[in-house]
Each structure stands twice: as structure tokens, then as C-alpha cells.
Short mmCIF file of C-alpha atoms in Angstrom, two decimals:
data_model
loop_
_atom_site.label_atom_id
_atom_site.label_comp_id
_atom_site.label_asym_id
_atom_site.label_seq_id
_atom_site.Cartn_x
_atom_site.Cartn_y
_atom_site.Cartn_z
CA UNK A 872 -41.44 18.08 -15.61
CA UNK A 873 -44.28 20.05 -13.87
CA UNK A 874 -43.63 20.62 -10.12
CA UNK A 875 -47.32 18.88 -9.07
CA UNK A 876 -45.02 15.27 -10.20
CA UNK A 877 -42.39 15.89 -7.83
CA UNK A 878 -42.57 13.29 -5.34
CA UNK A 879 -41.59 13.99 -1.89
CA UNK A 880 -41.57 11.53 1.28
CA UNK A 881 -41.51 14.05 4.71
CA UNK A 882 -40.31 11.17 8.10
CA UNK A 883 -41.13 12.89 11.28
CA UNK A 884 -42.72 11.34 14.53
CA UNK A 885 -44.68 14.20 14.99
CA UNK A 886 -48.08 13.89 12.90
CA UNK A 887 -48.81 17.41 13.53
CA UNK A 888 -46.09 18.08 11.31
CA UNK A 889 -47.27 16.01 8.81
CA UNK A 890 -50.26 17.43 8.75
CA UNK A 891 -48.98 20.60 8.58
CA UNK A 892 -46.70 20.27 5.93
CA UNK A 893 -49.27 18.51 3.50
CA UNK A 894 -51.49 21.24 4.08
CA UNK A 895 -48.79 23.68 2.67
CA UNK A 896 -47.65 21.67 0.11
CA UNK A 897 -50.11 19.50 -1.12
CA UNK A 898 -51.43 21.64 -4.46
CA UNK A 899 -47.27 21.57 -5.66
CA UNK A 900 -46.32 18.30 -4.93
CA UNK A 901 -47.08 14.74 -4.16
CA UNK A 902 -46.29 13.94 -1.04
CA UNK A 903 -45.98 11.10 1.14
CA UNK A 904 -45.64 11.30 5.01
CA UNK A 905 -44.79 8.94 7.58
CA UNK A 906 -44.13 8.42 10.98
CA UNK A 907 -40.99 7.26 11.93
CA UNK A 908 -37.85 5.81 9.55
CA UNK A 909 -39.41 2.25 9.16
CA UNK A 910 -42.30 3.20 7.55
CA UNK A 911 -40.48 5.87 5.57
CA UNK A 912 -38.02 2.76 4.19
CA UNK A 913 -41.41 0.88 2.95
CA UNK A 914 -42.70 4.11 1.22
CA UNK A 915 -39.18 3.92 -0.38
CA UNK A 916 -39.41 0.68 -1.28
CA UNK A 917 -42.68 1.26 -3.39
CA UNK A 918 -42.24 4.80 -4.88
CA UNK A 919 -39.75 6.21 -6.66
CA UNK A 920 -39.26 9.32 -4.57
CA UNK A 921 -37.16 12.42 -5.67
CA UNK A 922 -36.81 14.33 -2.40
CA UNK A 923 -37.12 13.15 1.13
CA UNK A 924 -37.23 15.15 3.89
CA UNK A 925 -36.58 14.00 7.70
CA UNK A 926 -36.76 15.36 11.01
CA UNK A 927 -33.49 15.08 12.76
CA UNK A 928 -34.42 14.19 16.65
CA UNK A 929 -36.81 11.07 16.52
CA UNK A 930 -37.15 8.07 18.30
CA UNK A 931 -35.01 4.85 17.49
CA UNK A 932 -33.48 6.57 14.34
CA UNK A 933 -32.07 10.20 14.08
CA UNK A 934 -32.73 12.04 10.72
CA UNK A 935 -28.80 11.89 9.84
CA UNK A 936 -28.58 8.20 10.74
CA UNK A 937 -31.51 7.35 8.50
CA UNK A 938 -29.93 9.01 5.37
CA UNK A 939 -26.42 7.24 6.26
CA UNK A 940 -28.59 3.78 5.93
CA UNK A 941 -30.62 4.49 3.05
CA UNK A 942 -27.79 6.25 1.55
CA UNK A 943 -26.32 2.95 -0.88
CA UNK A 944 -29.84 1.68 -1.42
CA UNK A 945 -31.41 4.57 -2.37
CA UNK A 946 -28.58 6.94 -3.58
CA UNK A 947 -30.84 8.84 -5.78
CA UNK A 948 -33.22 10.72 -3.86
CA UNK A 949 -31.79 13.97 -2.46
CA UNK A 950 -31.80 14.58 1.28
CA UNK A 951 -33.51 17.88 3.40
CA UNK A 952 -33.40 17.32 7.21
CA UNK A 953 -35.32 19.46 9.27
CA UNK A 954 -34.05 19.99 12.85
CA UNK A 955 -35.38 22.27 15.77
CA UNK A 956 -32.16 22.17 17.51
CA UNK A 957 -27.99 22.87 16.21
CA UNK A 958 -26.25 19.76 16.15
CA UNK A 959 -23.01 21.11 14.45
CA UNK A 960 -20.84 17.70 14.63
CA UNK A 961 -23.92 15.85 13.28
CA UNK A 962 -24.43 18.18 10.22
CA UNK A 963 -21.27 18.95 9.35
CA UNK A 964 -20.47 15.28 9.32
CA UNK A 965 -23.50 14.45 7.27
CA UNK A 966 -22.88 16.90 4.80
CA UNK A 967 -19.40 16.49 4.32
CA UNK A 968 -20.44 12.25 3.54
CA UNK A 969 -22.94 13.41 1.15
CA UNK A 970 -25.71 11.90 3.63
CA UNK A 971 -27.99 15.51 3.11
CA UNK A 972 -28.06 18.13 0.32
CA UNK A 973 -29.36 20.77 3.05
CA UNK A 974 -30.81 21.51 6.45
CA UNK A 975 -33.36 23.50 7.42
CA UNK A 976 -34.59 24.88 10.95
CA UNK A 977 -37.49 24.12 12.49
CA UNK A 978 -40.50 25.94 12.98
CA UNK A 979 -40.24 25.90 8.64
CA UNK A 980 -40.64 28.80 7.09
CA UNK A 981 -43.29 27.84 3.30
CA UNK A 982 -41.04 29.74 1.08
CA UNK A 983 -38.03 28.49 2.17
CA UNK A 984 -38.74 24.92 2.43
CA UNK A 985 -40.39 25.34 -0.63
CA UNK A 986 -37.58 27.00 -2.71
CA UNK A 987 -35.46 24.09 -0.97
CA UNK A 988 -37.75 21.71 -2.15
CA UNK A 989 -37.41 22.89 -6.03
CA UNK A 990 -33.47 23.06 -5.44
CA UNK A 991 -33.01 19.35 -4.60
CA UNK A 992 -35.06 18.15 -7.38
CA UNK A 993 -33.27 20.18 -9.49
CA UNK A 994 -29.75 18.76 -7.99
CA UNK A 995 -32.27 15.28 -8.08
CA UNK A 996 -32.87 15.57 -11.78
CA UNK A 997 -29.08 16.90 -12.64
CA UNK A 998 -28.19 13.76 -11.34
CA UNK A 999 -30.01 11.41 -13.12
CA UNK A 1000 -29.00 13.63 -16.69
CA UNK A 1001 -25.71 13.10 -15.77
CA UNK A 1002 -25.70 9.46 -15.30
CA UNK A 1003 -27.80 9.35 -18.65
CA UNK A 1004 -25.32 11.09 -20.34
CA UNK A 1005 -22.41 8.68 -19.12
CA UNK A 1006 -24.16 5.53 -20.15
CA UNK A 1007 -24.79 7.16 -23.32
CA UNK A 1008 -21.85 8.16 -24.01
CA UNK A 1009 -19.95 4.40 -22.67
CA UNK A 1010 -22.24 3.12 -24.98
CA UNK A 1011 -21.49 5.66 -28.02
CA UNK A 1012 -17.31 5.23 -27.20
CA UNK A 1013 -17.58 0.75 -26.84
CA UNK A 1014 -19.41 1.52 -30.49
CA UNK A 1015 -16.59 3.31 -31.97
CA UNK A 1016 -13.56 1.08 -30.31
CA UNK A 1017 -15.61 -2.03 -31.43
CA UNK A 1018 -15.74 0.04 -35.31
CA UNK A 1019 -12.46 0.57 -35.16
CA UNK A 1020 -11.29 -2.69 -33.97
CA UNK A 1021 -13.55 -4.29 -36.77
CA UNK A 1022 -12.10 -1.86 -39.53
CA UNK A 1023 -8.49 -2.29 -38.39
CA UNK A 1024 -9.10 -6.01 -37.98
CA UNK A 1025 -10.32 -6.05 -41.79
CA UNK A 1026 -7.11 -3.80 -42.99
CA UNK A 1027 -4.92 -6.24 -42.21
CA UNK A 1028 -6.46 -9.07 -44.54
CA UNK A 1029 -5.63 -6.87 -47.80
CA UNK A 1030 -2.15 -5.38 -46.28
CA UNK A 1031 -0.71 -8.83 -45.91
CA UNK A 1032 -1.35 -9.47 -48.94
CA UNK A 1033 0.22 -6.72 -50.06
CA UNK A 1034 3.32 -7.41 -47.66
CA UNK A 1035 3.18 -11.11 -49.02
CA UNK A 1036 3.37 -9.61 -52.95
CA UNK A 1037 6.51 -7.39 -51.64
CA UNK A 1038 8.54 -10.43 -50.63
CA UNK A 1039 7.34 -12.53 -53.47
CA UNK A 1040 9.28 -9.34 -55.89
CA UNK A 1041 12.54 -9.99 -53.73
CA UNK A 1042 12.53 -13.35 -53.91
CA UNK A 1043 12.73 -13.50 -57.72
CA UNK A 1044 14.83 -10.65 -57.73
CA UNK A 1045 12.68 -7.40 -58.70
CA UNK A 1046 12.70 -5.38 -56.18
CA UNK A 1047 15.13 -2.59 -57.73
CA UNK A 1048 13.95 -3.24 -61.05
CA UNK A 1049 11.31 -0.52 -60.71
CA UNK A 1050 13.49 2.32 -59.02
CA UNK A 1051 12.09 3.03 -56.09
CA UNK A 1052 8.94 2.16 -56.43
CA UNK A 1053 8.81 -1.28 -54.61
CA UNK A 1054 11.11 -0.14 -51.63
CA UNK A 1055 8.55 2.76 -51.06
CA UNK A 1056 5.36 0.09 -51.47
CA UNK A 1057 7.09 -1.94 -48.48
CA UNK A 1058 8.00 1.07 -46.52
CA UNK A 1059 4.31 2.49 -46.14
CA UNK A 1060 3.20 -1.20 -45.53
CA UNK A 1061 5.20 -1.47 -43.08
CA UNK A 1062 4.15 1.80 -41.58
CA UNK A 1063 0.08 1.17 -42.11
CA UNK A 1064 1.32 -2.50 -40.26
CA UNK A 1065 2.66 -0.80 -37.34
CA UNK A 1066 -0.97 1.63 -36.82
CA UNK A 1067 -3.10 -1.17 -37.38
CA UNK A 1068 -1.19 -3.27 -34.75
CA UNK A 1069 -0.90 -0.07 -32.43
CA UNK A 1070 -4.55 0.55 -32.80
CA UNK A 1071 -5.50 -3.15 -32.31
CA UNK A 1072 -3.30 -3.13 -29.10
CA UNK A 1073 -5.24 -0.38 -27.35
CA UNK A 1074 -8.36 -1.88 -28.00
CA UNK A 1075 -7.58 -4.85 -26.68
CA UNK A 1076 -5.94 -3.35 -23.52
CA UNK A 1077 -9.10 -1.39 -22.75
CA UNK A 1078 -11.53 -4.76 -23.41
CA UNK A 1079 -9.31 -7.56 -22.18
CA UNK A 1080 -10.02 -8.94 -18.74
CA UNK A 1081 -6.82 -9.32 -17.05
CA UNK A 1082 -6.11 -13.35 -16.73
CA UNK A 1083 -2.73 -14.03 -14.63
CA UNK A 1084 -0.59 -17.22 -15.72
CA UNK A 1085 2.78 -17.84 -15.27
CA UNK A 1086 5.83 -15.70 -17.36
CA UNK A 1087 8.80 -17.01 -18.20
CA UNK A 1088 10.85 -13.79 -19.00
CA UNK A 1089 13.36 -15.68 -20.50
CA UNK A 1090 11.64 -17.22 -23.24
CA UNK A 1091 9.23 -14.02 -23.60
CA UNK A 1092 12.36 -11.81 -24.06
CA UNK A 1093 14.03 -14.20 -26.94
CA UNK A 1094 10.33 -14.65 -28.92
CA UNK A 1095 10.41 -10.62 -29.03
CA UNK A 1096 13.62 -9.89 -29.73
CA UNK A 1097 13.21 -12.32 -32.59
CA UNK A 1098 9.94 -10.46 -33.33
CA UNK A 1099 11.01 -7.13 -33.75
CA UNK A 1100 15.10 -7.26 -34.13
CA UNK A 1101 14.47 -8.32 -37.69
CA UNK A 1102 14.52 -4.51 -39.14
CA UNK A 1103 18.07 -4.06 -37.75
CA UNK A 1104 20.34 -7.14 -37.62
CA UNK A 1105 23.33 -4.93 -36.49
CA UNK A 1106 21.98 -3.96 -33.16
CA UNK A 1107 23.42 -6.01 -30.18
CA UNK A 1108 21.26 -7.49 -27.62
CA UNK A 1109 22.41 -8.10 -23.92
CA UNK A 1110 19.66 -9.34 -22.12
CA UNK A 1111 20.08 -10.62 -18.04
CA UNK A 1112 17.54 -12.60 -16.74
CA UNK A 1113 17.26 -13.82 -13.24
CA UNK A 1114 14.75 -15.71 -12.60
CA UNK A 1115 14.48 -18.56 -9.90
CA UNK A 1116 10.90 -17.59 -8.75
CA UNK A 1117 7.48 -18.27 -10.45
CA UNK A 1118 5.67 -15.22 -11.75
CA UNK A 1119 2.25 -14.63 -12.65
CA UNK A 1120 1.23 -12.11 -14.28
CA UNK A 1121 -0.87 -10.59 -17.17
CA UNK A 1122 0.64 -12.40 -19.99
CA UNK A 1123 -0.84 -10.32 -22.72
CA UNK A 1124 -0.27 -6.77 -21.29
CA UNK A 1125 3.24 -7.87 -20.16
CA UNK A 1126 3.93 -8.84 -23.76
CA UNK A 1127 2.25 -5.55 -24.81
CA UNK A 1128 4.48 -3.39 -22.50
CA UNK A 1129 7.72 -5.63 -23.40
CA UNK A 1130 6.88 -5.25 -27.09
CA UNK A 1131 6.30 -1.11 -27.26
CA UNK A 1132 9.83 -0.75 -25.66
CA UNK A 1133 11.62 -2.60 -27.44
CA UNK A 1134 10.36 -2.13 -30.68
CA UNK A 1135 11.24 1.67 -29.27
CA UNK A 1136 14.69 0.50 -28.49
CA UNK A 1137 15.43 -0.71 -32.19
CA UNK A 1138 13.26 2.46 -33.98
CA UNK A 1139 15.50 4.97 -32.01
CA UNK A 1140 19.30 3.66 -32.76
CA UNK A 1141 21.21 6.71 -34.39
CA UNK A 1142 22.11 5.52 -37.86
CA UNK A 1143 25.40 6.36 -37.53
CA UNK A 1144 26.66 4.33 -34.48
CA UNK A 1145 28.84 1.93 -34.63
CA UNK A 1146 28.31 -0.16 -31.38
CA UNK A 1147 23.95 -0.03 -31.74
CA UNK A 1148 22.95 -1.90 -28.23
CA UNK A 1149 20.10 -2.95 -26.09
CA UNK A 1150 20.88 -4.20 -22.21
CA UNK A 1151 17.54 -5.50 -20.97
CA UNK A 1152 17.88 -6.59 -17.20
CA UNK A 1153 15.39 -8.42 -15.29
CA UNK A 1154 14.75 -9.55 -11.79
CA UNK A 1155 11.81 -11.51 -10.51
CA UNK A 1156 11.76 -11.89 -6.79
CA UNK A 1157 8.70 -13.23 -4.42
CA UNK A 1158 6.59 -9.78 -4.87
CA UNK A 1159 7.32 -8.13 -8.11
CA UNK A 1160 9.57 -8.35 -11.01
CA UNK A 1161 11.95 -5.32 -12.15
CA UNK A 1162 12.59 -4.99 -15.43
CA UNK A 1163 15.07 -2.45 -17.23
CA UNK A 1164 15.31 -1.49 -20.36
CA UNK A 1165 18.36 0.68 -21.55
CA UNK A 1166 19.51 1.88 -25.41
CA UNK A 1167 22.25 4.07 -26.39
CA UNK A 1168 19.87 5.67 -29.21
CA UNK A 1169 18.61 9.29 -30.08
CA UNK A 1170 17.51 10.01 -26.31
CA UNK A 1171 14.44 12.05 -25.47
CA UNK A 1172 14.68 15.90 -24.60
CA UNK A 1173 13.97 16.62 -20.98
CA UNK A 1174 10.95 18.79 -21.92
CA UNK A 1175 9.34 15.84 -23.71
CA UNK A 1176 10.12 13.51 -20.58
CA UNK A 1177 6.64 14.19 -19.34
CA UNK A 1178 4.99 14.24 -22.31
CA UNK A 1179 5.87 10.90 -23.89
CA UNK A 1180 3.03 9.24 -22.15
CA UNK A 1181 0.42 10.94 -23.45
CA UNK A 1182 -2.21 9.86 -26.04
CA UNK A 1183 -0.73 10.86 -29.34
CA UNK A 1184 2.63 12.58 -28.45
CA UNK A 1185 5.05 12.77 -31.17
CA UNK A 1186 8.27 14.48 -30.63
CA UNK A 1187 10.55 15.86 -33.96
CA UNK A 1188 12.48 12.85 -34.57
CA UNK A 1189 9.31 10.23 -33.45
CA UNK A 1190 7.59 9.14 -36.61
CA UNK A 1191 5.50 6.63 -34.62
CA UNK A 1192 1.66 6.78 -34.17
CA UNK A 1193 2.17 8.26 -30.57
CA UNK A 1194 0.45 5.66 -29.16
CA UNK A 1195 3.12 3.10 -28.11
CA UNK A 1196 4.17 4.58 -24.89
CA UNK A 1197 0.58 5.78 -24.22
CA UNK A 1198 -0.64 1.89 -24.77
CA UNK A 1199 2.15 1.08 -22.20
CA UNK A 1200 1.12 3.30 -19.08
CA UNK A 1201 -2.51 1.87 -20.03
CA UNK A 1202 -1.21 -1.44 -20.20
CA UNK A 1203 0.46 -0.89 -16.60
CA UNK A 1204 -2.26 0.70 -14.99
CA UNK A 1205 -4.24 -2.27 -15.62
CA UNK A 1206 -2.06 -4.53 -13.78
CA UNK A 1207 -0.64 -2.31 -10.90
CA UNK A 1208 2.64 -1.26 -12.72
CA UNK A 1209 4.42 1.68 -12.36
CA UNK A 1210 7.07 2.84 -15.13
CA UNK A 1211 10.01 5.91 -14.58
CA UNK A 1212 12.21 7.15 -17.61
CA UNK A 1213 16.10 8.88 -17.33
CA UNK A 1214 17.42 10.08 -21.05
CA UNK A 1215 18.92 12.46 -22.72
CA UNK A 1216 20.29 12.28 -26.40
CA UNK A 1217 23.45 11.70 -25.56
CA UNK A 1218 23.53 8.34 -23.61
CA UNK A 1219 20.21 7.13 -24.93
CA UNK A 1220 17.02 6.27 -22.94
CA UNK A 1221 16.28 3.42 -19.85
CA UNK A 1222 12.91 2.59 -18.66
CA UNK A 1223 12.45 1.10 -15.21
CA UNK A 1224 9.10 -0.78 -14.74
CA UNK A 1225 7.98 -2.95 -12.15
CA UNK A 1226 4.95 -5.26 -11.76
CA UNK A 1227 3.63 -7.15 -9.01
CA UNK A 1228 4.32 -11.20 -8.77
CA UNK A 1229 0.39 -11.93 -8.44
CA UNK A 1230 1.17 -15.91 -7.42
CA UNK A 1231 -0.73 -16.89 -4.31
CA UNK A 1232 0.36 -20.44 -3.82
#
């Protein structure tokens, strides 16, 4: 952009200043003056100025109390204010709120208010890139979860079938009768199953707006259990409810978060243990519910505790997508829920989450 286009908007209530100042600075930009902080709001109001520049000590308004008003309706422009005399308390409190980009003394000196000038727009214009660039790329990343979502949503149409063709083999008795062929078929079914629901999950967590209704943790806990227990009918379950409060809550991220562990719980058992178990205690009370979730499985090395969270982790013996646990601090940040983790591979693993009780009656 060529400097003559820079608009600039100088507010002092001395017009010999004004004067002055378009004299100077007419030929490199377009300027508009104005007399006190009234009429510099109406300029505002009509022109989409880059740089505005105020005198500090005028009547009614100060310079620094102008840019704290204009400052959420006009957050764009950047902010120059001229003062003859050191108010320390005033500037440094200005500047540190992000009320002015700079101050300069007064008498001016051309070159400096000048080069000042050209600084703000350019901290003007890096603004407006920036914000650009964020819409942009929003709109480029709700494009590719919305792909993905469709794509995954579309896998699953062909991969039931597929899952549906497995059972129909056991139930007439084929499924050795090819070696290993079918039991490998079911096994990476199962596995494409498990990203496809993963993947599905975290789009929904990022899109759904949270709806609170009320939980009952008792029947959640037995539908998901029942859900996901199926791949190892020798585990034990001993699950505690106590529950003589209502809770609301985010149904669908609760079930989310409930689901990832657990499913966790079963994929972890050591094969060779003879007393598999899950203890799954939970307490509702007035503000929040607590909810534990211990296993005596493979355990998680303490240099991995911090890690497990993050997008992707896999550890040696986790053959997951690395999304689970990720999906669950997501899932908890959206409803104010906070999750800690103890383990070690000898005892197994607990999580300890809590959510808040959201009822208002």
C-alpha cells in the first residue's frame, strides 16, 4: 500500500497544531484533524482510520482516556499520543493496557513523528494479516475436520458390513476353516472400528455445543460396561455408585470420557493374570461428582505419565490410535473437568476425574 493511503485522524484542542501538522504531513498521508475527542469519535465513525494520534492534556477528555473508550469499538487503529508534559503513571498505565502503541513529546520533531507514523501502520497492517490469516486458517482446519468426519462417517457403512460378513462365518461354523485368515479379517476390522470411532469422537468433541441434562451414573456405567466388556468376559467389574443427588452434566462428553477409560481399562489387562479387575467408584455430591477409575493392568511408566495426554502418544505396549486419552482431556476441558493419573506396571493404573454438578434448581 502506498504511504499517500494511510489514513491518519490527529485530536488536539489546539488548531494551531492542526494546522501545523497537516502542513507537514499532508503530501504523505491523508489526514483528518479535529478538535477535541467528540468530533474525533464521529470522524471514526465514518472513516476507516489506520493511525490516530491525540494530544494528551485537553479539555473534558485526556488523550489516554480517549483511547481507553474507543479502545473495544475501534480496536484496530493503532494509538500515538502526543504530550508536552511527563505523566509517568498515565503512560505507563496506558501502555501496559494496550490503550497506545507509542508516545511522543511535544514540540514534534517531522522525522520522528513521521517514522512513528510509518511504524504504527506497519504494527496497523500486521494486525489485520494476522487476523486474516486466523480466519483463514479456522476456515481451512473446520474444512478438513468436516472431510474427515464425512470420510470416516462413510467408512463405517462398508466396515459393518464387513464386521456383519465375519459373524455371519461363525455362526455357520467357518471361521477356522480358512486358517487364519478370517480371525485376522475380524482383527483389523476391529482395529479400523476403533480409529473411525476415535476419529469421529474428536470431531464431535470439538463441534458439539455442550447441552447439560441429567446423568444417572448408574445406568451410564452398566450400558458401557456392557458396551465394551464384550472383548474380555473374564475381567471382573466392581463398580460403587453413590448417588442420592441429581447431576447435570454434558451427557455426551461424560459418556466420551467414561468410554476412553474404560475401554483403556479392558485393552491394558496383562494376559496372564488370573484375578483381571476393574473398581470404578463414584460420588456425586451437590457441586461435582468424583469418579475413579482403577485396573490392576500393564501400568504406565512414570516417564510416559506426562505424556499420555498428548495428541497421538503411543507408548511400547499401546497399540491404540493415541487419541483416546487426548479426546478425554479435550472432552474435560470442555466441561470444566480436571483429570490426575498414579500407575506404575506393577499395581496397574487409577484415574481420578472430577466434574462440576451444573444443576441450578
Amino acid at each position: 500500500m502506498n504511504a499517500t493511503t494511510i489514513r491518519v485522524l490527529y485530536i488536539d484542542d489546539e488548531e494551531n497544531n492542526l494546522h501545523a501538522f497537516k502542513a507537514s504531513f499532508r503530501r504523505q498521508y491523508e489526514i483528518y484533524t479535529a478538535l477535541s475527542a467528540v468530533e474525533g469519535l464521529k470522524i471514526l465513525e465514518n472513516v476507516p482510520v489506520q493511525v490516530i494520534i491525540a494530544d494528551q492534556k485537553m479539555p473534558n477528555t485526556t488523550g489516554v482516556e480517549f483511547f481507553k473508550s474507543i479502545k473495544n469499538t475501534f480496536p484496530d487503529p493503532t494509538r500515538i499520543l502526543l504530550t508536552g508534559y511527563t505523566d509517568i503513571e498515565a503512560l505507563a498505565d496506558a501502555i501496559n493496557h494496550g490503550d497506545i502503541y507509542r508516545y511522543i513529546t511535544k514540540p514534534w520533531n517531522d522525522l520522528e513523528l513521521h517514522n512513528s507514523i510509518k511504524n504504527a501502520y506497519d504494527a496497523y497492517k500486521s494486525k489485520i494479516d494476522l487476523r486474516n490469516k486466523v480466519a483463514e486458517l479456522e476456515k481451512t482446519n473446520d474444512e478438513l475436520n468436516r472431510f474427515i468426519y464425512s470420510i470416516s462417517h462413510e467408512l463405517r457403512a462398508p466396515l459393518v458390513s464387513t464386521m456383519g460378513i465375519v459373524n455371519l462365518v461363525k455362526m455357520e461354523n467357518l471361521y477356522h476353516s480358512s486358517g487364519e485368515y478370517w480371525p485376522l479379517i475380524e482383527s483389523c476390522s476391529n482395529k479400523l472400528d476403533y480409529y473411525i470411532q476415535k476419529t469421529l469422537q474428536y470431531y464431535k468433541n470439538n463441534k458439539i455445543v455442550s447441552e447439560n441434562t441429567s446423568i444417572d451414573f448408574n445406568m451410564l456405567i452398566v450400558d458401557l460396561i456392557e458396551l465394551y466388556a464384550y472383548s474380555d468376559r473374564d475381567l471382573q467389574f466392581n463398580v460403587n455408585v453413590r448417588q442420592d443427588l441429581p447431576f447435570f452434566g454434558d451427557a455426551f462428553r461424560i459418556e466420551v470420557i467414561l468410554g476412553n477409560l474404560i475401554s483403556n481399562a479392558i485393552k491394558y489387562q496383562k494376559e496372564n493374570e488370573n484375578d483381571k479387575h476393574v473398581n470404578i467408584d463414584i460420588e456425586v455430591n451437590s457441586t461435582q461428582v468424583g469418579i475413579s477409575i482403577n485396573d490392576n493392568g500393564m501400568g504406565i511408566l512414570n516417564e510416559h505419565l506426562e505424556k499420555i495426554f498428548q495428541q497421538f502418544f503411543k507408548s511400547k505396549i499401546n497399540h491404540g490410535s493415541g487419541l483416546g486419552l487426548f479426546i478425554v482431556k479435550e472432552a474435560l476441558n470442555k466441561i470444566s473437568g480436571k483429570i490426575s493419573v498414579s500407575s506404575n506396571p506393577t499395581d496397574g493404573t487409577t484415574f481420578k476425574i472430577t466434574i462440576p454438578n451444573v444443576n441450578q434448581a
